[in-house]
Backbone as JSON, one array per atom type, in Angstrom:
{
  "sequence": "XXXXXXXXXXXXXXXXXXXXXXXXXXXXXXXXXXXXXXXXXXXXXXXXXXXXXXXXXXXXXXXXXXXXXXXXXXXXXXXXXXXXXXXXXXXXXXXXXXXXXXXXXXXXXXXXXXXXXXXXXXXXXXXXXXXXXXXXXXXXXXXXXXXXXXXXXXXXXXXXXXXXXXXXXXXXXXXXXXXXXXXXXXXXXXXXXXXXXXXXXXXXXXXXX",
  "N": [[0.85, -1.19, 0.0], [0.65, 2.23, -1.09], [0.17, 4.35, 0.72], [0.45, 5.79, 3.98], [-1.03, 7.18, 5.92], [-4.04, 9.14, 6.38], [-5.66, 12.46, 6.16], [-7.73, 14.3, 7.57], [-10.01, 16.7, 6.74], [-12.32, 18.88, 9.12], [-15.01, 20.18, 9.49], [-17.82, 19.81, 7.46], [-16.74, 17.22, 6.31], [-15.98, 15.36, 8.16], [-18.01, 15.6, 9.91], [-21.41, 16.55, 9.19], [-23.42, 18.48, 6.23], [-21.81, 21.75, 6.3], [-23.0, 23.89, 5.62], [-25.48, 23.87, 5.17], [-25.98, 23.32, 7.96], [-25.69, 26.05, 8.69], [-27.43, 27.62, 7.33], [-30.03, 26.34, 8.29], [-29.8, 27.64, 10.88], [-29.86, 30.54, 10.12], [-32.73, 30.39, 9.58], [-33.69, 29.89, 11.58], [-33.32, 32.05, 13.22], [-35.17, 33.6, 11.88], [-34.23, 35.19, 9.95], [-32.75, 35.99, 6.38], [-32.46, 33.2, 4.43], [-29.35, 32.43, 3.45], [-28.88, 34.28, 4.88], [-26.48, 33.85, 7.25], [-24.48, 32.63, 6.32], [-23.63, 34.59, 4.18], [-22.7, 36.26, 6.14], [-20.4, 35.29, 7.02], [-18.79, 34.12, 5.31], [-18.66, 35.99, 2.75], [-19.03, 38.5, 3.1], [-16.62, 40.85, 3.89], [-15.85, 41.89, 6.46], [-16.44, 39.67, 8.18], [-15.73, 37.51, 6.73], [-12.58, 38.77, 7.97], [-13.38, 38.5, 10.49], [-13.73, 36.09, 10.93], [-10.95, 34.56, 9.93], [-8.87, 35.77, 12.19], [-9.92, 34.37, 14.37], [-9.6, 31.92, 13.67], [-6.97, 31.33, 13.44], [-6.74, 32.31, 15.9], [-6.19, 35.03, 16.83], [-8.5, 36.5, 17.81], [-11.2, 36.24, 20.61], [-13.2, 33.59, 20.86], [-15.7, 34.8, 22.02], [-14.99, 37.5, 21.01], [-15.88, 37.38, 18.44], [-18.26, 35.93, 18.22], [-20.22, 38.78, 18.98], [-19.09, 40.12, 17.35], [-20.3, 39.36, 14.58], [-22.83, 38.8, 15.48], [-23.33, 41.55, 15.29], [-23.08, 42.58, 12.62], [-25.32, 40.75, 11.55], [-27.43, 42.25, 13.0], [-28.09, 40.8, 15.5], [-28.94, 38.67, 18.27], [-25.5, 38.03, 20.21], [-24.97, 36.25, 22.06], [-23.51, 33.67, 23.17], [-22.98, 32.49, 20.6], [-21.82, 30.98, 18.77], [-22.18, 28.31, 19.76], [-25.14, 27.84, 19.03], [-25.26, 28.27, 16.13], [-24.03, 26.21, 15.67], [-26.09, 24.52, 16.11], [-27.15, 22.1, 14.8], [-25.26, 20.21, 13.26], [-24.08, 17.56, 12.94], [-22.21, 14.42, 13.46], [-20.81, 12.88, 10.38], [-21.74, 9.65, 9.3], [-20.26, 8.07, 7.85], [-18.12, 8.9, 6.98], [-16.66, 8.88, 9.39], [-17.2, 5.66, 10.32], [-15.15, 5.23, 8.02], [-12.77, 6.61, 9.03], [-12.33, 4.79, 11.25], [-12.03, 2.31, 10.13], [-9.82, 2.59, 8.62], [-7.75, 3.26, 10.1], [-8.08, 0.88, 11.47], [-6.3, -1.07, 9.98], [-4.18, -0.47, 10.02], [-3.39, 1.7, 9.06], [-2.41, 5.62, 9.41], [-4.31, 7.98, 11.06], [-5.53, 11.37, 10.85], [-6.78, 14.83, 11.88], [-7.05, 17.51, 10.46], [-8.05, 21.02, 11.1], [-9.34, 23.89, 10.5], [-9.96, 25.8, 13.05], [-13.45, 27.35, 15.37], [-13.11, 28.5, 17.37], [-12.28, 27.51, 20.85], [-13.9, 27.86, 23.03], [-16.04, 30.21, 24.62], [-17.7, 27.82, 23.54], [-16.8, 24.41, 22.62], [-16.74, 22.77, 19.62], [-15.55, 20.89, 18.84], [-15.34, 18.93, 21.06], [-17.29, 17.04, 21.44], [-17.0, 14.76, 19.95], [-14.47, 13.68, 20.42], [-11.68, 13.45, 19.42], [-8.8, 13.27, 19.92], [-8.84, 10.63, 20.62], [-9.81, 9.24, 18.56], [-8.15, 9.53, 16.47], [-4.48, 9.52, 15.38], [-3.09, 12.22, 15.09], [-3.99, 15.41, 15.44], [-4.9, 18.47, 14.43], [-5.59, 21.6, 15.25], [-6.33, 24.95, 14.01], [-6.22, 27.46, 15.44], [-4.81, 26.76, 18.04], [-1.96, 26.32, 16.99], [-1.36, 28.71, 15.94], [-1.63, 28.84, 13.04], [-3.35, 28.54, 9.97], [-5.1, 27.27, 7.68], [-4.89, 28.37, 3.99], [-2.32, 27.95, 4.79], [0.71, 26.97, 4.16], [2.65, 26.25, 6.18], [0.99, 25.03, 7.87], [-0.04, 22.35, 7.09], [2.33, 21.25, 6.42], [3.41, 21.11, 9.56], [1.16, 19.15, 10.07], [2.4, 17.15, 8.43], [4.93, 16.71, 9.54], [4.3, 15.95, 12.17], [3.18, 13.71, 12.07], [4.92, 11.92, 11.33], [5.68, 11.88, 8.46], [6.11, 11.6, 5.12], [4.69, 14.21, 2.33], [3.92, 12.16, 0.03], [3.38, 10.18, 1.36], [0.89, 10.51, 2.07], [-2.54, 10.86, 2.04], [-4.92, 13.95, 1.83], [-8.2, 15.34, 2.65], [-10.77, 17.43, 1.97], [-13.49, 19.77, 2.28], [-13.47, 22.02, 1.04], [-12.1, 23.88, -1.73], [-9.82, 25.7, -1.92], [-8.22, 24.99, 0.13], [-6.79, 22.7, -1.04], [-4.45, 22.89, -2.99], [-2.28, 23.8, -1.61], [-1.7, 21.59, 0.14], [-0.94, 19.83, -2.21], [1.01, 20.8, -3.46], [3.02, 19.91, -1.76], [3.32, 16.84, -1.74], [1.34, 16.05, -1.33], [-1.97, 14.03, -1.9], [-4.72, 14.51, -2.69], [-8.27, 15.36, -2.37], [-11.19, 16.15, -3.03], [-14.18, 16.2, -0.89], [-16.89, 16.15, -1.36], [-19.33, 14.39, -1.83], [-20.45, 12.12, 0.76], [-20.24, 9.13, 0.09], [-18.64, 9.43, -2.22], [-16.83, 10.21, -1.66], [-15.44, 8.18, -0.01], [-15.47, 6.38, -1.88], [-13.31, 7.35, -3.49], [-11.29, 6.97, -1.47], [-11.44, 4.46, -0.67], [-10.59, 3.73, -3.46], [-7.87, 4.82, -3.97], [-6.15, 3.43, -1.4], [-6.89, 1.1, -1.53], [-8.53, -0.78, 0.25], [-11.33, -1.87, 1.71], [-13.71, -0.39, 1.96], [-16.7, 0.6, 3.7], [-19.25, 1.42, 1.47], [-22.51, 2.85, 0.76], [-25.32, 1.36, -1.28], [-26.38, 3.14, -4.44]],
  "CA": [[0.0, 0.0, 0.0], [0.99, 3.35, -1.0], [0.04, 5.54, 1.47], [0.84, 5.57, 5.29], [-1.8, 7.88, 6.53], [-5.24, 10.28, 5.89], [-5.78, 13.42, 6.53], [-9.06, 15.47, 7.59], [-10.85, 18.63, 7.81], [-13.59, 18.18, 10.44], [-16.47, 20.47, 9.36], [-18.3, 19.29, 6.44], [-15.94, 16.05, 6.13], [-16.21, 14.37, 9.57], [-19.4, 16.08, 10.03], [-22.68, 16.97, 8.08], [-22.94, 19.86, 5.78], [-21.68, 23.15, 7.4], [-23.51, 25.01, 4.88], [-27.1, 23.25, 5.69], [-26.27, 23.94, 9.14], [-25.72, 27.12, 8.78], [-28.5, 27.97, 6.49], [-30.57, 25.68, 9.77], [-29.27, 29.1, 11.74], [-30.46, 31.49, 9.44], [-34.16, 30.24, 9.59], [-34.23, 29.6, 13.32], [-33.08, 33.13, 13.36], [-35.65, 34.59, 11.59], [-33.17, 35.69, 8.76], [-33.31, 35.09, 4.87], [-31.62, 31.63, 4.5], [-28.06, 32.05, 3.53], [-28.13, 35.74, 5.75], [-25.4, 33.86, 8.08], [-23.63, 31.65, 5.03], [-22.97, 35.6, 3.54], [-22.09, 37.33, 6.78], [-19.17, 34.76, 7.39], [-17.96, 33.88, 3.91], [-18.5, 37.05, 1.49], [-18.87, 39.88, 4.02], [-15.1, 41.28, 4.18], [-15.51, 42.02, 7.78], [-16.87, 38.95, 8.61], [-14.08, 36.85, 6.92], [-11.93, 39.35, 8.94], [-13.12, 37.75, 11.9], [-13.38, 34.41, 10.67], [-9.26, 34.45, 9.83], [-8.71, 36.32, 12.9], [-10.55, 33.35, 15.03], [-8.93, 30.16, 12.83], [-5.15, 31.99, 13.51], [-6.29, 32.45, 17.41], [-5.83, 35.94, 17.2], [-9.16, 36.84, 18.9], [-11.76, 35.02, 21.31], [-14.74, 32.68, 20.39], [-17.0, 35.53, 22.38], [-15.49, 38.24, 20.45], [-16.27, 36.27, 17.04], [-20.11, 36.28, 18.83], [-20.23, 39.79, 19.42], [-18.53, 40.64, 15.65], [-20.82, 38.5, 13.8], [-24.08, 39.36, 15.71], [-23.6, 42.84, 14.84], [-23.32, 42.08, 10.79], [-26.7, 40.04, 11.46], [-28.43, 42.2, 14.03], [-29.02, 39.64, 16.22], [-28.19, 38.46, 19.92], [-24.83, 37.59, 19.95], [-24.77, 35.33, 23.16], [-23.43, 32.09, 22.75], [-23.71, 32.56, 18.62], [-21.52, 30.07, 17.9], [-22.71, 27.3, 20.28], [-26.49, 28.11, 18.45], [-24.77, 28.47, 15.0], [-23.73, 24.97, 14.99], [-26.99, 23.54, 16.71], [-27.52, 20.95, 14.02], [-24.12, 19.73, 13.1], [-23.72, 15.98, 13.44], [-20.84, 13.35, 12.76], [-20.99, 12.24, 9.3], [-21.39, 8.19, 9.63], [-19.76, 7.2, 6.92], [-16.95, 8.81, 7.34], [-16.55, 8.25, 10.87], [-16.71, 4.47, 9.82], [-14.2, 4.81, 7.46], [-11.67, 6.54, 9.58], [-12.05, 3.48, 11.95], [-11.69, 0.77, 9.54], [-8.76, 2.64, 7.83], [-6.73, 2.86, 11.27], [-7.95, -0.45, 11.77], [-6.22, -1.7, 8.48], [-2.79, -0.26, 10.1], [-3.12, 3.29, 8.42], [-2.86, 6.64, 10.93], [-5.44, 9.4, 10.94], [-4.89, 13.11, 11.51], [-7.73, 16.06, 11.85], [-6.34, 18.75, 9.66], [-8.93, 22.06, 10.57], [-9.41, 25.53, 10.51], [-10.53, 26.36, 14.35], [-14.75, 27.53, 15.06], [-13.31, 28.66, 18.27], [-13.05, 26.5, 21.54], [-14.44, 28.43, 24.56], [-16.78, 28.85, 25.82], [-18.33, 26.2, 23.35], [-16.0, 23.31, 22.22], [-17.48, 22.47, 18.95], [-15.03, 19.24, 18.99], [-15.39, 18.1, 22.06], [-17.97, 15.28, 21.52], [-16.04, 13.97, 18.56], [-13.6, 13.41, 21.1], [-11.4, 13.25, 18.24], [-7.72, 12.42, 20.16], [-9.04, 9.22, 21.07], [-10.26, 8.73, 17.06], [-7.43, 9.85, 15.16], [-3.6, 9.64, 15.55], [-2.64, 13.41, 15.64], [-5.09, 16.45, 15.53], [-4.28, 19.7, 14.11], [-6.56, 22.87, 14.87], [-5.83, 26.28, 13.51], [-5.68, 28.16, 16.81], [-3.71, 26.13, 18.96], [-0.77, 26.42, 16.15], [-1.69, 29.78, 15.41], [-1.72, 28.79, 11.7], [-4.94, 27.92, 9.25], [-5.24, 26.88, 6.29], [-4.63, 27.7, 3.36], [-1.02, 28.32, 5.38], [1.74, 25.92, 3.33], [3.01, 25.41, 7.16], [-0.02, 24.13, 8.51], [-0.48, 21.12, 6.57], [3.95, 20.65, 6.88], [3.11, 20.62, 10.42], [0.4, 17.8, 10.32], [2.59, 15.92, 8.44], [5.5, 16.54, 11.09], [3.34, 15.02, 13.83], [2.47, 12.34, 11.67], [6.33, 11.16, 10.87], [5.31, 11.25, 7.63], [6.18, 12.93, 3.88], [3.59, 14.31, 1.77], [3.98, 11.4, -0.54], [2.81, 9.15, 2.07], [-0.56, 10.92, 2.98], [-3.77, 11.65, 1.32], [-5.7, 14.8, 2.58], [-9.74, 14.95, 2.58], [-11.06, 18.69, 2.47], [-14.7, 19.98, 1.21], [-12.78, 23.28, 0.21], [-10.88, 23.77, -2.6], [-8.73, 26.52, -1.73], [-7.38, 24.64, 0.65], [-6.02, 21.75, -1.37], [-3.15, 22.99, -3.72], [-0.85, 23.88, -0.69], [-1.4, 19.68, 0.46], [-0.88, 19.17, -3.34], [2.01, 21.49, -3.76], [3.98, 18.84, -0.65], [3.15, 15.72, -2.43], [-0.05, 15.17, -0.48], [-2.83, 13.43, -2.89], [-5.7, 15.53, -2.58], [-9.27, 14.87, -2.5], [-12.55, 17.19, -2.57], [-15.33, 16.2, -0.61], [-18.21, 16.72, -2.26], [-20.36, 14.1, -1.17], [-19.75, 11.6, 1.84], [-19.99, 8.35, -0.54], [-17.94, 9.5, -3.46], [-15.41, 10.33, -0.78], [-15.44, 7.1, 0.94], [-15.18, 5.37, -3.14], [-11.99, 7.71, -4.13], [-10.3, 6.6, -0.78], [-11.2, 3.15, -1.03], [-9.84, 3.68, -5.01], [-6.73, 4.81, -3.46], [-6.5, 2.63, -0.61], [-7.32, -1.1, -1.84], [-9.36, -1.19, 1.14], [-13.01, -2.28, 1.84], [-14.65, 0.54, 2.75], [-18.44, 0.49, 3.52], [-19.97, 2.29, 0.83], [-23.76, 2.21, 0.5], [-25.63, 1.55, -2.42], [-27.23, 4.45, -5.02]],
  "C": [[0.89, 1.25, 0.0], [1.31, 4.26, 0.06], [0.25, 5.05, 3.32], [-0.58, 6.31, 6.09], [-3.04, 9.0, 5.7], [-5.39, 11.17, 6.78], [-7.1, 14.34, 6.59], [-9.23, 16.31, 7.7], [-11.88, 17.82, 8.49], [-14.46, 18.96, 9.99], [-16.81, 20.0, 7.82], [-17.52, 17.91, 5.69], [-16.01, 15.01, 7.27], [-17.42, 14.62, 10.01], [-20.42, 16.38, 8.92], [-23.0, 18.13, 7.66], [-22.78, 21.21, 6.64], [-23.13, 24.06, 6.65], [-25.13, 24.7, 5.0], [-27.09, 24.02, 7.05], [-26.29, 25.33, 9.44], [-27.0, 28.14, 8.26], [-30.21, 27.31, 7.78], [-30.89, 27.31, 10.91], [-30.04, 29.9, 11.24], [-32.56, 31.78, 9.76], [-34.45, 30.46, 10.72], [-33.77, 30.69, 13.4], [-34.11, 34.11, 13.27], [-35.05, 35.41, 10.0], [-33.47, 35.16, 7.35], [-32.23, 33.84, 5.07], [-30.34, 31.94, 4.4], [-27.67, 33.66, 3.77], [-26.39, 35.07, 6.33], [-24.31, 33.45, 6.94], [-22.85, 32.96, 4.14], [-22.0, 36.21, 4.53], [-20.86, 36.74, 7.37], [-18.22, 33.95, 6.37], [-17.72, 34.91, 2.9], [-18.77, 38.3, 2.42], [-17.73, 40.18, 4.43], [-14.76, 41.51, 5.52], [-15.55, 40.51, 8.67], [-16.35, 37.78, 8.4], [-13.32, 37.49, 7.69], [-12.08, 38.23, 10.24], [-13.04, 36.65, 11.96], [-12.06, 34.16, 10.58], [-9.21, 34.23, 11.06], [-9.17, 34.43, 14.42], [-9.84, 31.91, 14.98], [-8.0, 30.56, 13.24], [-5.05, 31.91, 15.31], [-6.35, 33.8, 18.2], [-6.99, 36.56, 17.97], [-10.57, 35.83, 19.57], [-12.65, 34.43, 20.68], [-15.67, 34.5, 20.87], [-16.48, 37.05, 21.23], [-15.97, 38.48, 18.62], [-17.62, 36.7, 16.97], [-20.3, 37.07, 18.52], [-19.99, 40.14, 17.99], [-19.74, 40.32, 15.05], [-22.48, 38.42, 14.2], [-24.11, 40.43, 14.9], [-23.7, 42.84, 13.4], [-24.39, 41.82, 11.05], [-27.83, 40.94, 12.05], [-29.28, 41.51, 14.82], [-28.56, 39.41, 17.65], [-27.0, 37.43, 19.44], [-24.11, 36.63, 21.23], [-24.69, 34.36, 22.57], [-23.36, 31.55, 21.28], [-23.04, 31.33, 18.1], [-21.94, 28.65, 18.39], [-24.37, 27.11, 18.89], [-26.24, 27.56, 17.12], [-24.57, 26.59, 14.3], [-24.62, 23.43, 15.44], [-27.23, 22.06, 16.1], [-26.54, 20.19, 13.19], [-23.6, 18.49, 13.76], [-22.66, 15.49, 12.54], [-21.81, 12.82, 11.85], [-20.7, 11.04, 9.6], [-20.6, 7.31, 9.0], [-18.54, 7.78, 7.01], [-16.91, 8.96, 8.42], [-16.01, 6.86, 10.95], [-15.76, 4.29, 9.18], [-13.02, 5.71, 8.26], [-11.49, 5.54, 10.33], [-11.27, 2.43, 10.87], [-10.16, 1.17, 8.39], [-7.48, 2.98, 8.98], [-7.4, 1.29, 11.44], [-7.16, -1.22, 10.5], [-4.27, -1.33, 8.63], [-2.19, 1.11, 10.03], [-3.27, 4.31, 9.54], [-3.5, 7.07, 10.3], [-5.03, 10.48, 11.21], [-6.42, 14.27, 10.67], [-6.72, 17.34, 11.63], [-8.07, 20.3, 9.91], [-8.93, 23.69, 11.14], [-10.56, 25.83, 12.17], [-11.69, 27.43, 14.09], [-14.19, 28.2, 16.59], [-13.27, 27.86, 19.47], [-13.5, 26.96, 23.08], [-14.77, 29.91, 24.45], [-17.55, 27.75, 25.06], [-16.91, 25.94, 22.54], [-16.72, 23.15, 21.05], [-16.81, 20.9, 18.86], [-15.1, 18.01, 20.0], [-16.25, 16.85, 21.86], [-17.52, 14.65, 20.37], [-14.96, 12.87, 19.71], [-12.11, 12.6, 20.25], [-9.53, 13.34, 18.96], [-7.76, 11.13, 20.21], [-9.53, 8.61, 19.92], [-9.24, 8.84, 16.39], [-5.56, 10.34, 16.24], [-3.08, 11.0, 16.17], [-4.22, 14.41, 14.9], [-4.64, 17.96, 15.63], [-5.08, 21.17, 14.28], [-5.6, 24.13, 15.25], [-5.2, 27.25, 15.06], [-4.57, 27.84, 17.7], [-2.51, 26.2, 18.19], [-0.54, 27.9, 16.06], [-1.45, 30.08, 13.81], [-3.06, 28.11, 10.84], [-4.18, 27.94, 7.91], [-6.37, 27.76, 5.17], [-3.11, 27.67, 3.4], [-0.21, 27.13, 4.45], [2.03, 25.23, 4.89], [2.38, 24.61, 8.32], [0.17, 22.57, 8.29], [1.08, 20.42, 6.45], [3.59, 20.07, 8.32], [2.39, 19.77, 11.06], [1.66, 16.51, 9.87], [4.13, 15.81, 9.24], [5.27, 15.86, 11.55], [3.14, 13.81, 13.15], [3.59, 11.69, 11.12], [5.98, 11.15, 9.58], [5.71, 12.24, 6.18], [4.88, 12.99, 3.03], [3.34, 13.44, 0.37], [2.85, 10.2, -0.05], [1.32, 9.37, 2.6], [-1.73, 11.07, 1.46], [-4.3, 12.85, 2.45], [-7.26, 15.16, 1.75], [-10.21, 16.44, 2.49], [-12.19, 18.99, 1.45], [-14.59, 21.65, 0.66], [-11.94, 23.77, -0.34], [-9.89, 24.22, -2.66], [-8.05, 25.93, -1.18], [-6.75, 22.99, 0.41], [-4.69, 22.07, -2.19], [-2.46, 23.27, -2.76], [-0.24, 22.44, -0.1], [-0.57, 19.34, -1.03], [0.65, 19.37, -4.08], [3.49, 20.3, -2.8], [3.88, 17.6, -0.71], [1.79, 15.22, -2.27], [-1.05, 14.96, -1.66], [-4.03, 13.78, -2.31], [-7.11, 15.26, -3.14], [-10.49, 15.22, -1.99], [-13.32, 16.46, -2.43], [-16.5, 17.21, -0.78], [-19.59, 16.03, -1.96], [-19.82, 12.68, -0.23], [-19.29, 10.15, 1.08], [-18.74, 8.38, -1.7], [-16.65, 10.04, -3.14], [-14.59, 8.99, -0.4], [-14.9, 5.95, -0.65], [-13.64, 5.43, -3.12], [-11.18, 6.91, -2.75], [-10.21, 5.22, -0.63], [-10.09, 2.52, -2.77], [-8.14, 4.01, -4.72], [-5.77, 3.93, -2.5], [-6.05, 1.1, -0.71], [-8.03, -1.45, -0.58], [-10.29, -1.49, 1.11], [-13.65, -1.65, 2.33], [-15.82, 0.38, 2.56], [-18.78, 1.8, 2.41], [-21.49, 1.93, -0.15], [-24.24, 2.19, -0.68], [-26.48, 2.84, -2.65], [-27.94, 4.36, -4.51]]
}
């Protein structure tokens, strides 16, 4: 076998669409549907604070507080709320098991949501799932950083030959792709779970059409 190890993002790859959930937010807000999906992807201030947050440089609450005010909305707790409906994806879940069970490591490659006062990782409990675990803050680097994704594969003894990396955003694959890493947009949880079995030679569960 090729490869030594896989590499994740955690929202919309280990979990179920961000962009549903977020659009989830919007409604239970009161808001037009993809109000929040603008005011933290195409609102210049509102990436501002999104960087700013993934890097470390300022808190989860004042993220809240930023990102209310764009919305006009209560900004208590916003991101706990924000990600009310955000569940582990099952299928991949299953297949990180059965691909450390098979010998291969794991590693959570993601861009930090913040972790206090809500944890958004915590019930993943995602040391005890996956070899090493990389979030943006705690490094004080995000992705689409070149030395982010060096520094996963650091921790993971490993060259970017030896890895695949999993990510449902494209920007942030040519810097994996640029360090040998074999690169692979999630797009949908099955046709994820094929390519890495296609890579692989493994037996991954993948359900029928």
């Amino acid at each position: 076998m090729p490869y030594k190890a896989v590499i994740f993002d955690f929202g919309g790859v280990l979990t179920t669409s961000l962009d549903d959930c977020a659009r989830a937010f919007s409604k239970e807000c009161g808001l037009p549907e993809d109000a929040y999906l603008h005011a933290i992807a195409v609102n210049p201030d509102g990436r501002r604070l999104y960087a700013q947050l993934e890097r470390g440089d300022i808190t989860q609450e004042a993220w809240n507080s930023g990102i209310a005010s764009l919305l006009g909305i209560d900004g208590t707790d916003l991101m706990r709320r924000a990600l009310t409906t955000l569940q582990p994806e099952p299928l991949l879940v299953d297949t990180t098991r059965a691909i450390r069970g098979a010998g291969l490591k794991t590693a959570v490659l993601s861009n930090s949501m913040g972790m206090s006062p809500f944890n958004p990782y915590e019930p993943w409990a995602l040391e005890d799932a996956h070899d090493v675990v990389v979030l943006s803050e705690q490094v004080r680097l995000r992705k689409p950083d070149p030395a982010i994704y060096q520094l996963a594969l650091d921790r993971l003894d490993c060259r970017g030959q030896d890895c695949i990396f999993v990510d449902d955003i494209t920007a942030n694959l040519p810097p994996a792709h640029a360090l040998g890493i074999t690169t692979i947009h999630a797009t949908h949880p099955t046709l994820t779970v094929q390519r890495l079995q296609d890579l692989l030679g493994l037996p991954l569960t993948i359900p029928e059409p």
